[in-house]
Coordinates of C-alpha atoms in Angstrom, one line a residue:
L1 CA 264.9 51.0 72.0
A2 CA 267.2 52.7 69.3
F3 CA 269.1 49.8 68.4
S4 CA 268.0 46.9 66.1
A5 CA 266.5 44.2 68.6
N6 CA 264.5 42.6 66.0
S7 CA 265.4 38.6 66.1
Q8 CA 268.1 38.9 68.6
W9 CA 268.8 38.4 72.4
W10 CA 269.2 41.7 74.4
F11 CA 269.3 42.3 78.1
D12 CA 268.6 44.5 80.6
A13 CA 268.9 44.9 84.5
G14 CA 267.1 47.3 87.2
V15 CA 265.9 48.0 90.6
K16 CA 262.4 48.0 91.5
G17 CA 260.3 48.7 94.5
A18 CA 256.6 47.8 95.3
F19 CA 253.8 49.2 97.9
G20 CA 250.1 48.0 98.4
P21 CA 247.8 45.9 100.4
T22 CA 248.9 42.4 101.4
M23 CA 246.7 39.8 102.9
M24 CA 246.5 36.4 104.9
Y25 CA 243.5 35.0 102.7
D26 CA 241.9 32.3 105.1
Q27 CA 238.3 31.2 104.2
N28 CA 238.0 30.3 108.3
V29 CA 238.3 34.2 108.9
F30 CA 235.8 35.0 106.2
D31 CA 233.5 32.3 107.9
D32 CA 233.8 33.7 111.5
G33 CA 231.3 36.4 112.6
D34 CA 233.9 38.1 114.7
Y35 CA 237.1 37.7 113.3
K36 CA 237.8 40.2 110.2
H37 CA 240.5 40.9 107.7
A38 CA 241.2 44.5 107.7
I39 CA 243.1 46.4 105.2
S40 CA 246.9 46.2 105.5
T41 CA 249.7 47.1 103.4
G42 CA 253.2 46.2 102.6
T43 CA 256.7 46.7 101.0
A44 CA 259.1 45.2 98.8
I45 CA 262.3 46.0 97.1
G46 CA 265.0 44.1 95.0
A47 CA 266.4 43.9 91.6
R48 CA 265.7 42.2 88.0
L49 CA 267.5 40.8 85.2
G50 CA 265.8 40.4 81.7
F51 CA 266.6 38.2 79.0
N52 CA 264.7 39.5 76.0
Y53 CA 264.0 38.5 72.3
G54 CA 263.2 40.9 69.7
Y55 CA 260.8 43.9 70.8
H56 CA 258.1 42.0 72.3
V57 CA 258.9 38.8 74.3
G58 CA 261.1 38.7 77.6
L59 CA 262.0 36.5 80.3
S60 CA 262.8 38.2 83.8
L61 CA 264.3 36.9 86.9
E62 CA 263.8 38.9 90.3
Y63 CA 265.0 38.9 93.8
S64 CA 262.9 40.8 96.3
G65 CA 263.1 41.7 100.1
A66 CA 259.5 41.9 101.3
T67 CA 257.8 43.2 104.4
S68 CA 254.0 42.0 104.5
N69 CA 251.5 42.9 107.0
Q70 CA 247.9 41.6 108.0
D71 CA 245.8 43.4 110.4
F72 CA 242.6 41.6 112.1
N73 CA 239.6 43.1 113.8
Y74 CA 238.1 40.8 116.6
Q75 CA 234.6 42.0 117.7
N76 CA 234.9 45.3 116.6
Q77 CA 238.4 45.9 118.3
D78 CA 240.7 47.6 115.6
P79 CA 243.1 46.2 115.2
Y80 CA 243.1 43.1 117.6
N81 CA 245.7 40.8 115.9
S82 CA 248.5 42.4 113.6
F83 CA 250.9 39.9 111.8
K84 CA 254.3 41.0 110.3
W85 CA 256.1 38.4 108.0
K86 CA 259.4 39.2 106.1
T87 CA 260.3 37.2 103.2
N88 CA 263.3 36.8 100.4
D89 CA 261.3 36.1 97.2
L90 CA 262.8 34.8 94.1
A91 CA 260.5 35.0 91.0
T92 CA 260.4 33.9 87.0
L93 CA 258.1 36.0 84.8
I94 CA 257.3 36.0 81.2
R95 CA 256.8 39.5 79.9
Y96 CA 254.9 40.6 76.6
S97 CA 255.4 44.1 75.4
G98 CA 254.2 46.4 72.6
N99 CA 252.9 49.9 72.1
G100 CA 254.5 51.3 75.2
A101 CA 252.7 48.7 77.6
Y102 CA 253.3 45.4 79.0
I103 CA 251.8 42.2 80.5
E104 CA 253.6 39.6 82.4
A105 CA 252.9 36.2 84.6
G106 CA 254.9 33.9 86.5
A107 CA 255.7 32.2 89.7
K108 CA 257.4 33.2 92.9
F109 CA 259.3 31.4 95.7
S110 CA 259.3 32.8 99.1
N111 CA 261.4 32.0 102.0
V112 CA 260.0 33.2 105.3
K113 CA 262.8 34.9 107.5
S114 CA 260.2 35.7 110.4
V115 CA 256.5 36.2 111.5
E116 CA 255.7 38.2 114.3
L117 CA 252.5 38.6 116.1
T118 CA 251.2 41.6 118.3
T119 CA 247.9 41.5 120.0
L120 CA 246.3 44.8 121.3
D121 CA 248.8 46.8 122.9
Q122 CA 251.2 44.1 123.8
P123 CA 254.6 43.7 122.7
A124 CA 255.3 41.8 119.3
I125 CA 256.5 38.2 119.6
D126 CA 257.9 35.7 117.2
V127 CA 255.4 33.3 116.2
S128 CA 257.9 31.9 113.3
E129 CA 257.4 28.1 114.3
N130 CA 253.8 28.2 113.5
F131 CA 254.4 28.9 109.8
N132 CA 256.0 27.1 106.8
K133 CA 259.6 28.1 106.1
N134 CA 258.6 28.7 102.2
Y135 CA 255.4 29.2 100.3
T136 CA 255.0 29.7 96.6
S137 CA 252.8 32.0 94.4
G138 CA 251.6 33.1 91.2
I139 CA 251.9 36.4 89.6
F140 CA 250.1 38.4 87.0
G141 CA 250.7 42.0 86.1
F142 CA 250.7 44.9 83.7
G143 CA 251.8 48.4 83.5
S144 CA 253.4 50.7 80.9
Y145 CA 256.9 52.7 80.3
L146 CA 256.6 56.1 81.5
M147 CA 259.7 57.7 80.4
G148 CA 263.2 56.9 79.4
S149 CA 266.1 57.3 76.8
E150 CA 267.4 54.7 74.1
L151 CA 268.6 52.5 76.9
L152 CA 267.3 53.7 80.3
T153 CA 263.3 53.3 81.1
L154 CA 261.3 54.0 84.0
N155 CA 258.2 51.7 84.4
L156 CA 255.1 51.8 86.6
G157 CA 252.6 48.7 86.8
I158 CA 250.4 46.6 89.0
R159 CA 251.2 43.0 90.2
V160 CA 249.0 40.3 92.0
H161 CA 250.4 37.8 93.8
W162 CA 248.2 34.8 95.0
G163 CA 249.6 32.2 97.1
F164 CA 249.6 28.4 96.1
T165 CA 250.7 26.8 99.2
D166 CA 249.9 27.2 103.0
M167 CA 251.6 29.6 105.1
V168 CA 250.6 28.1 108.5
N169 CA 252.3 24.6 109.2
E170 CA 250.7 21.9 111.3
A171 CA 251.9 23.4 114.8
G172 CA 250.0 26.6 113.8
K173 CA 246.8 24.8 112.8
E174 CA 246.7 23.2 116.1
A175 CA 247.1 26.7 117.9
G176 CA 244.4 28.1 115.6
Y177 CA 246.5 30.5 113.3
P178 CA 245.4 33.1 111.9
I179 CA 242.4 33.2 114.1
V180 CA 244.5 32.6 117.3
V181 CA 241.6 33.4 119.6
E182 CA 239.4 30.6 119.0
D183 CA 239.8 26.8 117.3
L184 CA 239.7 26.8 113.7
K185 CA 236.3 25.6 112.0
D186 CA 238.1 23.8 109.2
P187 CA 242.2 23.5 109.8
S188 CA 242.1 21.9 106.2
K189 CA 241.8 25.3 104.7
K190 CA 245.0 27.0 103.7
T191 CA 246.2 30.7 104.7
L192 CA 247.5 32.1 101.5
A193 CA 249.8 35.2 101.3
T194 CA 248.2 37.6 98.5
A195 CA 249.2 41.1 97.5
A196 CA 248.1 43.6 94.9
Q197 CA 250.8 46.4 94.6
L198 CA 252.0 49.1 92.5
Q199 CA 255.4 48.5 91.1
V200 CA 258.0 50.8 90.1
E201 CA 261.2 49.7 88.1
L202 CA 264.1 51.6 86.7
N203 CA 265.8 49.4 83.9
Y204 CA 269.1 49.6 81.8
A205 CA 269.5 48.0 78.6
F206 CA 273.4 46.9 78.7
G207 CA 274.1 44.5 75.9
R208 CA 273.1 41.9 73.1
F209 CA 274.3 38.7 71.5
S210 CA 275.2 39.5 68.0
K211 CA 277.6 38.0 65.5
E212 CA 278.9 39.7 62.2
A213 CA 278.6 36.7 59.8
C214 CA 277.0 33.3 60.1
H215 CA 280.5 31.6 60.7
D216 CA 281.1 33.8 63.6
R217 CA 280.7 33.0 67.3
W218 CA 277.9 34.8 69.2
K219 CA 279.4 37.6 71.3
L220 CA 278.2 39.9 74.0
I221 CA 278.0 43.2 72.8
L222 CA 277.9 46.1 75.5
F223 CA 275.9 49.4 74.5
Q224 CA 277.4 52.6 74.9

């Protein structure tokens, strides 16, 4: 950025979108000979607010509305079961930038709006009662700055999301989720929401905290 950012706080805001593979990672599925994960993709769109110190370190607060999918094959029927879940996601990340690139890490809280299950050619049914209302995930990402002006930048990156807490509740475990077609071999194993997605951000640096003299108060100065 053209303005002097060294040793001062400055702020940016932006919009973002993501697309790529999503997954209900479950060890019971990997241990099953007939029931298999299939490649599935999802999307997310949202907004972010960045609090940055100097040129390199920043804290990002983000909201996204996400739609995730997981198809499962059973006895070579492709697909047999298809899950689609929608979430409202809140994330906090620390980002380190330098030489036109960045890395980031943080945590995400997801509120589950709905979960639908489609089996073969049957209509989708709501199975939300078998899933927890919330789950948490960790995030790791990296990317680069593609283009922009002094204040407006376009970024492209990759993020990996890995669930920490179980998506499926006790009722779902008793019903055999996510396998459904047979009993779980080990109900204690977690079903984790995971993703590895391409992310695009458009950010605008809108202001900084500064003061003209040591005895002055800090002021928010908007960039022109």
